[in-house]
JSON list of C-alpha atoms in Angstrom, two decimals:
[
{"chain": "A", "resi": 53, "resn": "MET", "atom": "CA", "xyz": [22.38, -31.75, 1.11]},
{"chain": "A", "resi": 54, "resn": "ARG", "atom": "CA", "xyz": [19.64, -30.60, 3.44]},
{"chain": "A", "resi": 55, "resn": "LYS", "atom": "CA", "xyz": [18.82, -26.88, 3.63]},
{"chain": "A", "resi": 56, "resn": "PRO", "atom": "CA", "xyz": [19.22, -25.03, 6.94]},
{"chain": "A", "resi": 57, "resn": "ARG", "atom": "CA", "xyz": [16.01, -24.79, 9.00]},
{"chain": "A", "resi": 58, "resn": "GLU", "atom": "CA", "xyz": [15.80, -20.97, 8.67]},
{"chain": "A", "resi": 59, "resn": "GLU", "atom": "CA", "xyz": [15.99, -21.25, 4.90]},
{"chain": "A", "resi": 60, "resn": "MET", "atom": "CA", "xyz": [13.23, -23.89, 4.81]},
{"chain": "A", "resi": 61, "resn": "ILE", "atom": "CA", "xyz": [11.02, -21.74, 7.05]},
{"chain": "A", "resi": 62, "resn": "ALA", "atom": "CA", "xyz": [11.59, -18.70, 4.81]},
{"chain": "A", "resi": 63, "resn": "GLU", "atom": "CA", "xyz": [10.80, -20.75, 1.69]},
{"chain": "A", "resi": 64, "resn": "THR", "atom": "CA", "xyz": [7.59, -22.13, 3.20]},
{"chain": "A", "resi": 65, "resn": "ARG", "atom": "CA", "xyz": [6.49, -18.66, 4.24]},
{"chain": "A", "resi": 66, "resn": "ALA", "atom": "CA", "xyz": [7.31, -17.23, 0.79]},
{"chain": "A", "resi": 67, "resn": "LYS", "atom": "CA", "xyz": [5.36, -20.03, -0.95]},
{"chain": "A", "resi": 68, "resn": "LEU", "atom": "CA", "xyz": [2.30, -19.42, 1.21]},
{"chain": "A", "resi": 69, "resn": "ILE", "atom": "CA", "xyz": [2.44, -15.65, 0.64]},
{"chain": "A", "resi": 70, "resn": "ALA", "atom": "CA", "xyz": [2.77, -16.18, -3.12]},
{"chain": "A", "resi": 71, "resn": "ALA", "atom": "CA", "xyz": [-0.18, -18.60, -3.15]},
{"chain": "A", "resi": 72, "resn": "GLY", "atom": "CA", "xyz": [-2.25, -16.24, -0.98]},
{"chain": "A", "resi": 73, "resn": "ARG", "atom": "CA", "xyz": [-1.37, -13.27, -3.13]},
{"chain": "A", "resi": 74, "resn": "PHE", "atom": "CA", "xyz": [-2.41, -15.11, -6.28]},
{"chain": "A", "resi": 75, "resn": "ALA", "atom": "CA", "xyz": [-5.71, -16.24, -4.77]},
{"chain": "A", "resi": 76, "resn": "PHE", "atom": "CA", "xyz": [-6.53, -12.88, -3.19]},
{"chain": "A", "resi": 77, "resn": "GLY", "atom": "CA", "xyz": [-5.60, -11.08, -6.41]},
{"chain": "A", "resi": 78, "resn": "THR", "atom": "CA", "xyz": [-7.67, -13.31, -8.69]},
{"chain": "A", "resi": 79, "resn": "VAL", "atom": "CA", "xyz": [-10.73, -14.51, -6.76]},
{"chain": "A", "resi": 80, "resn": "GLY", "atom": "CA", "xyz": [-10.55, -12.14, -3.78]},
{"chain": "A", "resi": 81, "resn": "TYR", "atom": "CA", "xyz": [-10.47, -12.77, -0.05]},
{"chain": "A", "resi": 82, "resn": "ALA", "atom": "CA", "xyz": [-14.03, -14.07, 0.25]},
{"chain": "A", "resi": 83, "resn": "GLY", "atom": "CA", "xyz": [-13.68, -16.34, -2.76]},
{"chain": "A", "resi": 84, "resn": "SER", "atom": "CA", "xyz": [-10.44, -17.97, -1.66]},
{"chain": "A", "resi": 85, "resn": "SER", "atom": "CA", "xyz": [-10.05, -20.89, 0.72]},
{"chain": "A", "resi": 86, "resn": "MET", "atom": "CA", "xyz": [-7.34, -22.36, 2.92]},
{"chain": "A", "resi": 87, "resn": "ASP", "atom": "CA", "xyz": [-7.08, -25.19, 0.41]},
{"chain": "A", "resi": 88, "resn": "ASP", "atom": "CA", "xyz": [-6.32, -22.71, -2.39]},
{"chain": "A", "resi": 89, "resn": "PHE", "atom": "CA", "xyz": [-3.29, -21.46, -0.48]},
{"chain": "A", "resi": 90, "resn": "THR", "atom": "CA", "xyz": [-1.95, -24.80, 0.65]},
{"chain": "A", "resi": 91, "resn": "ALA", "atom": "CA", "xyz": [-2.56, -26.63, -2.65]},
{"chain": "A", "resi": 92, "resn": "GLY", "atom": "CA", "xyz": [-1.05, -23.73, -4.59]},
{"chain": "A", "resi": 93, "resn": "ALA", "atom": "CA", "xyz": [2.05, -23.89, -2.40]},
{"chain": "A", "resi": 94, "resn": "GLY", "atom": "CA", "xyz": [2.18, -27.68, -2.14]},
{"chain": "A", "resi": 95, "resn": "LEU", "atom": "CA", "xyz": [1.92, -27.44, 1.65]},
{"chain": "A", "resi": 96, "resn": "THR", "atom": "CA", "xyz": [-0.40, -28.45, 4.47]},
{"chain": "A", "resi": 97, "resn": "ARG", "atom": "CA", "xyz": [-2.93, -26.43, 6.43]},
{"chain": "A", "resi": 98, "resn": "GLY", "atom": "CA", "xyz": [-0.68, -26.92, 9.44]},
{"chain": "A", "resi": 99, "resn": "ALA", "atom": "CA", "xyz": [2.04, -24.89, 7.73]},
{"chain": "A", "resi": 100, "resn": "LEU", "atom": "CA", "xyz": [-0.42, -22.09, 7.06]},
{"chain": "A", "resi": 101, "resn": "TYR", "atom": "CA", "xyz": [-1.65, -22.03, 10.66]},
{"chain": "A", "resi": 102, "resn": "HIS", "atom": "CA", "xyz": [1.91, -22.19, 11.97]},
{"chain": "A", "resi": 103, "resn": "HIS", "atom": "CA", "xyz": [3.13, -19.21, 9.93]},
{"chain": "A", "resi": 104, "resn": "PHE", "atom": "CA", "xyz": [0.06, -16.96, 9.78]},
{"chain": "A", "resi": 105, "resn": "GLY", "atom": "CA", "xyz": [-2.52, -18.25, 12.24]},
{"chain": "A", "resi": 106, "resn": "ASP", "atom": "CA", "xyz": [-5.37, -18.03, 9.75]},
{"chain": "A", "resi": 107, "resn": "LYS", "atom": "CA", "xyz": [-6.53, -16.60, 6.43]},
{"chain": "A", "resi": 108, "resn": "LYS", "atom": "CA", "xyz": [-6.66, -13.08, 7.86]},
{"chain": "A", "resi": 109, "resn": "GLY", "atom": "CA", "xyz": [-3.04, -13.39, 9.02]},
{"chain": "A", "resi": 110, "resn": "LEU", "atom": "CA", "xyz": [-2.03, -14.46, 5.52]},
{"chain": "A", "resi": 111, "resn": "LEU", "atom": "CA", "xyz": [-3.85, -11.42, 4.07]},
{"chain": "A", "resi": 112, "resn": "GLN", "atom": "CA", "xyz": [-1.89, -9.15, 6.43]},
{"chain": "A", "resi": 113, "resn": "ALA", "atom": "CA", "xyz": [1.39, -10.70, 5.25]},
{"chain": "A", "resi": 114, "resn": "VAL", "atom": "CA", "xyz": [0.39, -10.28, 1.60]},
{"chain": "A", "resi": 115, "resn": "ILE", "atom": "CA", "xyz": [-0.55, -6.64, 2.23]},
{"chain": "A", "resi": 116, "resn": "GLN", "atom": "CA", "xyz": [2.80, -6.00, 3.93]},
{"chain": "A", "resi": 117, "resn": "GLN", "atom": "CA", "xyz": [4.60, -7.46, 0.91]},
{"chain": "A", "resi": 118, "resn": "ILE", "atom": "CA", "xyz": [2.60, -5.38, -1.58]},
{"chain": "A", "resi": 119, "resn": "ASP", "atom": "CA", "xyz": [3.01, -2.27, 0.57]},
{"chain": "A", "resi": 120, "resn": "ALA", "atom": "CA", "xyz": [6.80, -2.74, 0.58]},
{"chain": "A", "resi": 121, "resn": "GLU", "atom": "CA", "xyz": [6.79, -3.10, -3.22]},
{"chain": "A", "resi": 122, "resn": "MET", "atom": "CA", "xyz": [4.64, 0.01, -3.60]},
{"chain": "A", "resi": 123, "resn": "THR", "atom": "CA", "xyz": [7.01, 1.95, -1.33]},
{"chain": "A", "resi": 124, "resn": "ALA", "atom": "CA", "xyz": [10.02, 0.89, -3.41]},
{"chain": "A", "resi": 125, "resn": "ARG", "atom": "CA", "xyz": [8.27, 2.02, -6.60]},
{"chain": "A", "resi": 126, "resn": "LEU", "atom": "CA", "xyz": [7.29, 5.35, -5.03]},
{"chain": "A", "resi": 127, "resn": "ASN", "atom": "CA", "xyz": [10.85, 5.96, -3.80]},
{"chain": "A", "resi": 128, "resn": "LEU", "atom": "CA", "xyz": [12.12, 5.50, -7.38]},
{"chain": "A", "resi": 129, "resn": "ILE", "atom": "CA", "xyz": [9.58, 8.02, -8.64]},
{"chain": "A", "resi": 130, "resn": "SER", "atom": "CA", "xyz": [10.55, 10.69, -6.11]},
{"chain": "A", "resi": 131, "resn": "ALA", "atom": "CA", "xyz": [14.28, 10.00, -6.61]},
{"chain": "A", "resi": 132, "resn": "GLY", "atom": "CA", "xyz": [13.94, 10.56, -10.36]},
{"chain": "A", "resi": 133, "resn": "ALA", "atom": "CA", "xyz": [12.08, 13.86, -10.11]},
{"chain": "A", "resi": 134, "resn": "PRO", "atom": "CA", "xyz": [13.73, 17.19, -11.04]},
{"chain": "A", "resi": 135, "resn": "SER", "atom": "CA", "xyz": [13.14, 18.70, -7.58]},
{"chain": "A", "resi": 136, "resn": "ARG", "atom": "CA", "xyz": [12.22, 17.59, -4.08]},
{"chain": "A", "resi": 137, "resn": "TRP", "atom": "CA", "xyz": [8.79, 19.24, -4.40]},
{"chain": "A", "resi": 138, "resn": "ASP", "atom": "CA", "xyz": [8.10, 17.55, -7.75]},
{"chain": "A", "resi": 139, "resn": "GLY", "atom": "CA", "xyz": [9.22, 14.23, -6.28]},
{"chain": "A", "resi": 140, "resn": "PHE", "atom": "CA", "xyz": [6.89, 14.65, -3.33]},
{"chain": "A", "resi": 141, "resn": "VAL", "atom": "CA", "xyz": [3.89, 15.50, -5.51]},
{"chain": "A", "resi": 142, "resn": "GLU", "atom": "CA", "xyz": [4.57, 12.75, -8.08]},
{"chain": "A", "resi": 143, "resn": "GLU", "atom": "CA", "xyz": [5.07, 10.16, -5.34]},
{"chain": "A", "resi": 144, "resn": "CYS", "atom": "CA", "xyz": [1.73, 11.05, -3.75]},
{"chain": "A", "resi": 145, "resn": "VAL", "atom": "CA", "xyz": [-0.03, 11.05, -7.12]},
{"chain": "A", "resi": 146, "resn": "ALA", "atom": "CA", "xyz": [1.52, 7.70, -8.11]},
{"chain": "A", "resi": 147, "resn": "TYR", "atom": "CA", "xyz": [0.19, 6.18, -4.88]},
{"chain": "A", "resi": 148, "resn": "ILE", "atom": "CA", "xyz": [-3.33, 7.28, -5.78]},
{"chain": "A", "resi": 149, "resn": "GLU", "atom": "CA", "xyz": [-2.96, 6.01, -9.36]},
{"chain": "A", "resi": 150, "resn": "MET", "atom": "CA", "xyz": [-1.81, 2.59, -8.13]},
{"chain": "A", "resi": 151, "resn": "ALA", "atom": "CA", "xyz": [-5.44, 2.01, -7.12]},
{"chain": "A", "resi": 152, "resn": "LEU", "atom": "CA", "xyz": [-6.07, 1.40, -10.84]},
{"chain": "A", "resi": 153, "resn": "GLU", "atom": "CA", "xyz": [-3.83, -1.69, -10.84]},
{"chain": "A", "resi": 154, "resn": "PRO", "atom": "CA", "xyz": [-6.10, -4.76, -10.46]},
{"chain": "A", "resi": 155, "resn": "GLU", "atom": "CA", "xyz": [-4.07, -6.62, -7.81]},
{"chain": "A", "resi": 156, "resn": "ILE", "atom": "CA", "xyz": [-3.45, -3.53, -5.68]},
{"chain": "A", "resi": 157, "resn": "GLN", "atom": "CA", "xyz": [-7.03, -2.37, -6.13]},
{"chain": "A", "resi": 158, "resn": "ARG", "atom": "CA", "xyz": [-8.53, -5.67, -5.00]},
{"chain": "A", "resi": 159, "resn": "ILE", "atom": "CA", "xyz": [-6.12, -6.59, -2.19]},
{"chain": "A", "resi": 160, "resn": "MET", "atom": "CA", "xyz": [-5.06, -3.23, -0.76]},
{"chain": "A", "resi": 161, "resn": "PHE", "atom": "CA", "xyz": [-8.13, -1.08, -1.31]},
{"chain": "A", "resi": 162, "resn": "ARG", "atom": "CA", "xyz": [-11.10, -3.43, -1.42]},
{"chain": "A", "resi": 163, "resn": "ASP", "atom": "CA", "xyz": [-10.48, -6.60, 0.58]},
{"chain": "A", "resi": 164, "resn": "GLY", "atom": "CA", "xyz": [-7.88, -5.14, 2.94]},
{"chain": "A", "resi": 165, "resn": "PRO", "atom": "CA", "xyz": [-10.16, -2.52, 4.53]},
{"chain": "A", "resi": 166, "resn": "ALA", "atom": "CA", "xyz": [-13.16, -4.90, 4.46]},
{"chain": "A", "resi": 167, "resn": "VAL", "atom": "CA", "xyz": [-11.25, -7.58, 6.38]},
{"chain": "A", "resi": 168, "resn": "LEU", "atom": "CA", "xyz": [-8.65, -5.66, 8.42]},
{"chain": "A", "resi": 169, "resn": "GLY", "atom": "CA", "xyz": [-10.64, -2.50, 9.10]},
{"chain": "A", "resi": 170, "resn": "ASP", "atom": "CA", "xyz": [-9.75, 1.18, 8.93]},
{"chain": "A", "resi": 171, "resn": "VAL", "atom": "CA", "xyz": [-6.62, 1.74, 6.80]},
{"chain": "A", "resi": 172, "resn": "SER", "atom": "CA", "xyz": [-5.48, 4.53, 9.13]},
{"chain": "A", "resi": 173, "resn": "GLN", "atom": "CA", "xyz": [-5.05, 1.92, 11.88]},
{"chain": "A", "resi": 174, "resn": "TRP", "atom": "CA", "xyz": [-2.93, -0.50, 9.84]},
{"chain": "A", "resi": 175, "resn": "GLN", "atom": "CA", "xyz": [0.60, -1.18, 11.01]},
{"chain": "A", "resi": 176, "resn": "THR", "atom": "CA", "xyz": [2.04, 0.06, 7.70]},
{"chain": "A", "resi": 177, "resn": "THR", "atom": "CA", "xyz": [0.33, 3.46, 8.04]},
{"chain": "A", "resi": 178, "resn": "SER", "atom": "CA", "xyz": [2.67, 4.62, 10.81]},
{"chain": "A", "resi": 179, "resn": "GLY", "atom": "CA", "xyz": [5.60, 4.08, 8.44]},
{"chain": "A", "resi": 180, "resn": "CYS", "atom": "CA", "xyz": [3.84, 6.15, 5.78]},
{"chain": "A", "resi": 181, "resn": "ILE", "atom": "CA", "xyz": [3.20, 8.97, 8.26]},
{"chain": "A", "resi": 182, "resn": "ALA", "atom": "CA", "xyz": [6.87, 8.91, 9.31]},
{"chain": "A", "resi": 183, "resn": "ALA", "atom": "CA", "xyz": [8.08, 9.02, 5.67]},
{"chain": "A", "resi": 184, "resn": "LEU", "atom": "CA", "xyz": [5.69, 11.84, 4.82]},
{"chain": "A", "resi": 185, "resn": "SER", "atom": "CA", "xyz": [6.78, 13.76, 7.92]},
{"chain": "A", "resi": 186, "resn": "HIS", "atom": "CA", "xyz": [10.42, 13.45, 6.90]},
{"chain": "A", "resi": 187, "resn": "SER", "atom": "CA", "xyz": [9.64, 14.73, 3.38]},
{"chain": "A", "resi": 188, "resn": "ILE", "atom": "CA", "xyz": [7.56, 17.59, 4.75]},
{"chain": "A", "resi": 189, "resn": "GLU", "atom": "CA", "xyz": [10.36, 18.64, 7.12]},
{"chain": "A", "resi": 190, "resn": "GLN", "atom": "CA", "xyz": [12.77, 18.72, 4.17]},
{"chain": "A", "resi": 191, "resn": "LEU", "atom": "CA", "xyz": [10.34, 20.72, 2.03]},
{"chain": "A", "resi": 192, "resn": "LYS", "atom": "CA", "xyz": [9.78, 23.22, 4.84]},
{"chain": "A", "resi": 193, "resn": "ALA", "atom": "CA", "xyz": [13.56, 23.52, 5.34]},
{"chain": "A", "resi": 194, "resn": "ASP", "atom": "CA", "xyz": [13.93, 24.16, 1.59]},
{"chain": "A", "resi": 195, "resn": "GLY", "atom": "CA", "xyz": [11.35, 26.95, 1.93]},
{"chain": "A", "resi": 196, "resn": "VAL", "atom": "CA", "xyz": [8.98, 25.42, -0.61]},
{"chain": "A", "resi": 197, "resn": "MET", "atom": "CA", "xyz": [6.24, 24.22, 1.76]},
{"chain": "A", "resi": 198, "resn": "ALA", "atom": "CA", "xyz": [4.16, 26.46, 3.98]},
{"chain": "A", "resi": 199, "resn": "ASP", "atom": "CA", "xyz": [4.90, 26.55, 7.70]},
{"chain": "A", "resi": 200, "resn": "ILE", "atom": "CA", "xyz": [2.41, 23.92, 8.80]},
{"chain": "A", "resi": 201, "resn": "ASP", "atom": "CA", "xyz": [2.58, 21.46, 11.68]},
{"chain": "A", "resi": 202, "resn": "THR", "atom": "CA", "xyz": [4.47, 18.49, 10.23]},
{"chain": "A", "resi": 203, "resn": "GLU", "atom": "CA", "xyz": [2.46, 15.66, 11.77]},
{"chain": "A", "resi": 204, "resn": "THR", "atom": "CA", "xyz": [-0.82, 17.36, 10.92]},
{"chain": "A", "resi": 205, "resn": "ALA", "atom": "CA", "xyz": [0.24, 17.81, 7.29]},
{"chain": "A", "resi": 206, "resn": "ALA", "atom": "CA", "xyz": [1.49, 14.22, 7.07]},
{"chain": "A", "resi": 207, "resn": "ARG", "atom": "CA", "xyz": [-1.76, 12.81, 8.46]},
{"chain": "A", "resi": 208, "resn": "LEU", "atom": "CA", "xyz": [-3.93, 15.01, 6.23]},
{"chain": "A", "resi": 209, "resn": "ILE", "atom": "CA", "xyz": [-1.97, 14.15, 3.09]},
{"chain": "A", "resi": 210, "resn": "ASN", "atom": "CA", "xyz": [-1.93, 10.45, 4.00]},
{"chain": "A", "resi": 211, "resn": "GLY", "atom": "CA", "xyz": [-5.65, 10.50, 4.71]},
{"chain": "A", "resi": 212, "resn": "ALA", "atom": "CA", "xyz": [-6.46, 12.32, 1.48]},
{"chain": "A", "resi": 213, "resn": "SER", "atom": "CA", "xyz": [-4.36, 9.99, -0.67]},
{"chain": "A", "resi": 214, "resn": "SER", "atom": "CA", "xyz": [-5.69, 6.85, 1.05]},
{"chain": "A", "resi": 215, "resn": "HIS", "atom": "CA", "xyz": [-9.26, 8.04, 0.70]},
{"chain": "A", "resi": 216, "resn": "ALA", "atom": "CA", "xyz": [-8.71, 8.91, -2.96]},
{"chain": "A", "resi": 217, "resn": "ALA", "atom": "CA", "xyz": [-7.31, 5.41, -3.60]},
{"chain": "A", "resi": 218, "resn": "LEU", "atom": "CA", "xyz": [-10.29, 3.82, -1.83]},
{"chain": "A", "resi": 219, "resn": "TRP", "atom": "CA", "xyz": [-12.67, 5.99, -3.87]},
{"chain": "A", "resi": 220, "resn": "ILE", "atom": "CA", "xyz": [-11.02, 4.86, -7.12]},
{"chain": "A", "resi": 221, "resn": "ALA", "atom": "CA", "xyz": [-11.02, 1.19, -6.08]},
{"chain": "A", "resi": 222, "resn": "LYS", "atom": "CA", "xyz": [-14.75, 1.23, -5.35]},
{"chain": "A", "resi": 223, "resn": "SER", "atom": "CA", "xyz": [-15.76, 3.42, -8.28]},
{"chain": "A", "resi": 224, "resn": "GLU", "atom": "CA", "xyz": [-17.94, 2.25, -11.17]},
{"chain": "A", "resi": 225, "resn": "THR", "atom": "CA", "xyz": [-15.61, 4.28, -13.43]},
{"chain": "A", "resi": 226, "resn": "PRO", "atom": "CA", "xyz": [-12.14, 3.98, -11.84]},
{"chain": "A", "resi": 227, "resn": "GLU", "atom": "CA", "xyz": [-10.22, 5.66, -14.68]},
{"chain": "A", "resi": 228, "resn": "GLU", "atom": "CA", "xyz": [-12.43, 8.74, -14.62]},
{"chain": "A", "resi": 229, "resn": "THR", "atom": "CA", "xyz": [-12.46, 8.82, -10.81]},
{"chain": "A", "resi": 230, "resn": "SER", "atom": "CA", "xyz": [-8.66, 8.58, -10.78]},
{"chain": "A", "resi": 231, "resn": "LYS", "atom": "CA", "xyz": [-8.34, 11.59, -13.09]},
{"chain": "A", "resi": 232, "resn": "ARG", "atom": "CA", "xyz": [-10.70, 13.62, -10.90]},
{"chain": "A", "resi": 233, "resn": "ALA", "atom": "CA", "xyz": [-8.94, 12.53, -7.70]},
{"chain": "A", "resi": 234, "resn": "VAL", "atom": "CA", "xyz": [-5.48, 13.34, -9.06]},
{"chain": "A", "resi": 235, "resn": "ARG", "atom": "CA", "xyz": [-6.55, 16.79, -10.30]},
{"chain": "A", "resi": 236, "resn": "GLY", "atom": "CA", "xyz": [-8.07, 17.61, -6.92]},
{"chain": "A", "resi": 237, "resn": "PHE", "atom": "CA", "xyz": [-5.13, 16.21, -5.00]},
{"chain": "A", "resi": 238, "resn": "ARG", "atom": "CA", "xyz": [-2.61, 18.24, -7.03]},
{"chain": "A", "resi": 239, "resn": "THR", "atom": "CA", "xyz": [-4.65, 21.38, -6.27]},
{"chain": "A", "resi": 240, "resn": "LEU", "atom": "CA", "xyz": [-4.66, 20.55, -2.53]},
{"chain": "A", "resi": 241, "resn": "LEU", "atom": "CA", "xyz": [-0.88, 20.04, -2.48]},
{"chain": "A", "resi": 242, "resn": "ASP", "atom": "CA", "xyz": [-0.33, 23.20, -4.50]},
{"chain": "A", "resi": 243, "resn": "GLY", "atom": "CA", "xyz": [-2.11, 25.08, -1.71]},
{"chain": "A", "resi": 244, "resn": "LEU", "atom": "CA", "xyz": [0.71, 24.01, 0.64]},
{"chain": "A", "resi": 245, "resn": "ARG", "atom": "CA", "xyz": [3.43, 25.30, -1.67]},
{"chain": "A", "resi": 246, "resn": "VAL", "atom": "CA", "xyz": [5.13, 28.59, -0.94]},
{"chain": "A", "resi": 247, "resn": "LYS", "atom": "CA", "xyz": [4.63, 30.80, -3.96]},
{"chain": "A", "resi": 248, "resn": "GLY", "atom": "CA", "xyz": [7.88, 32.54, -4.87]}
]
């Protein structure tokens, strides 16, 4: 029995994203070719062009997929924390530490900015700012975060964590850089906490 068209389209798209993700994660954006994606997925170049336009479009789709997975992982971390403040801090720290993971490091923090430009202008960043703003509003309502403009705090925290992740990804000593970045980031966040 033949599959419905929507299901076939979704499968083709998923195969191309998986092939792109593998290639980008192993040989990087510059080292991968259209043939890597299509051969890996058992599809034609036409399918790739139809779904993503070009290699850059495929990279954007891969980044969106990884970003969604990272968000799900971060949500679990904050949900399992003993307090809202602890959850907020641990979620931010975990984001920075994810820059140590080879696939995330290469795709999200090396090739992504090199190909797609400034991380602060990515489509996914507005979702991060909104989520941070929501958390900050809750923390201020709980009386544990200083009275600071919510959007300003969200953008500063987002910028600091993104920059820390980029620093780790490009470091000659990523493990050591990560430890330094996390220590500094925790101190920054602690400065926003209301001391009781």
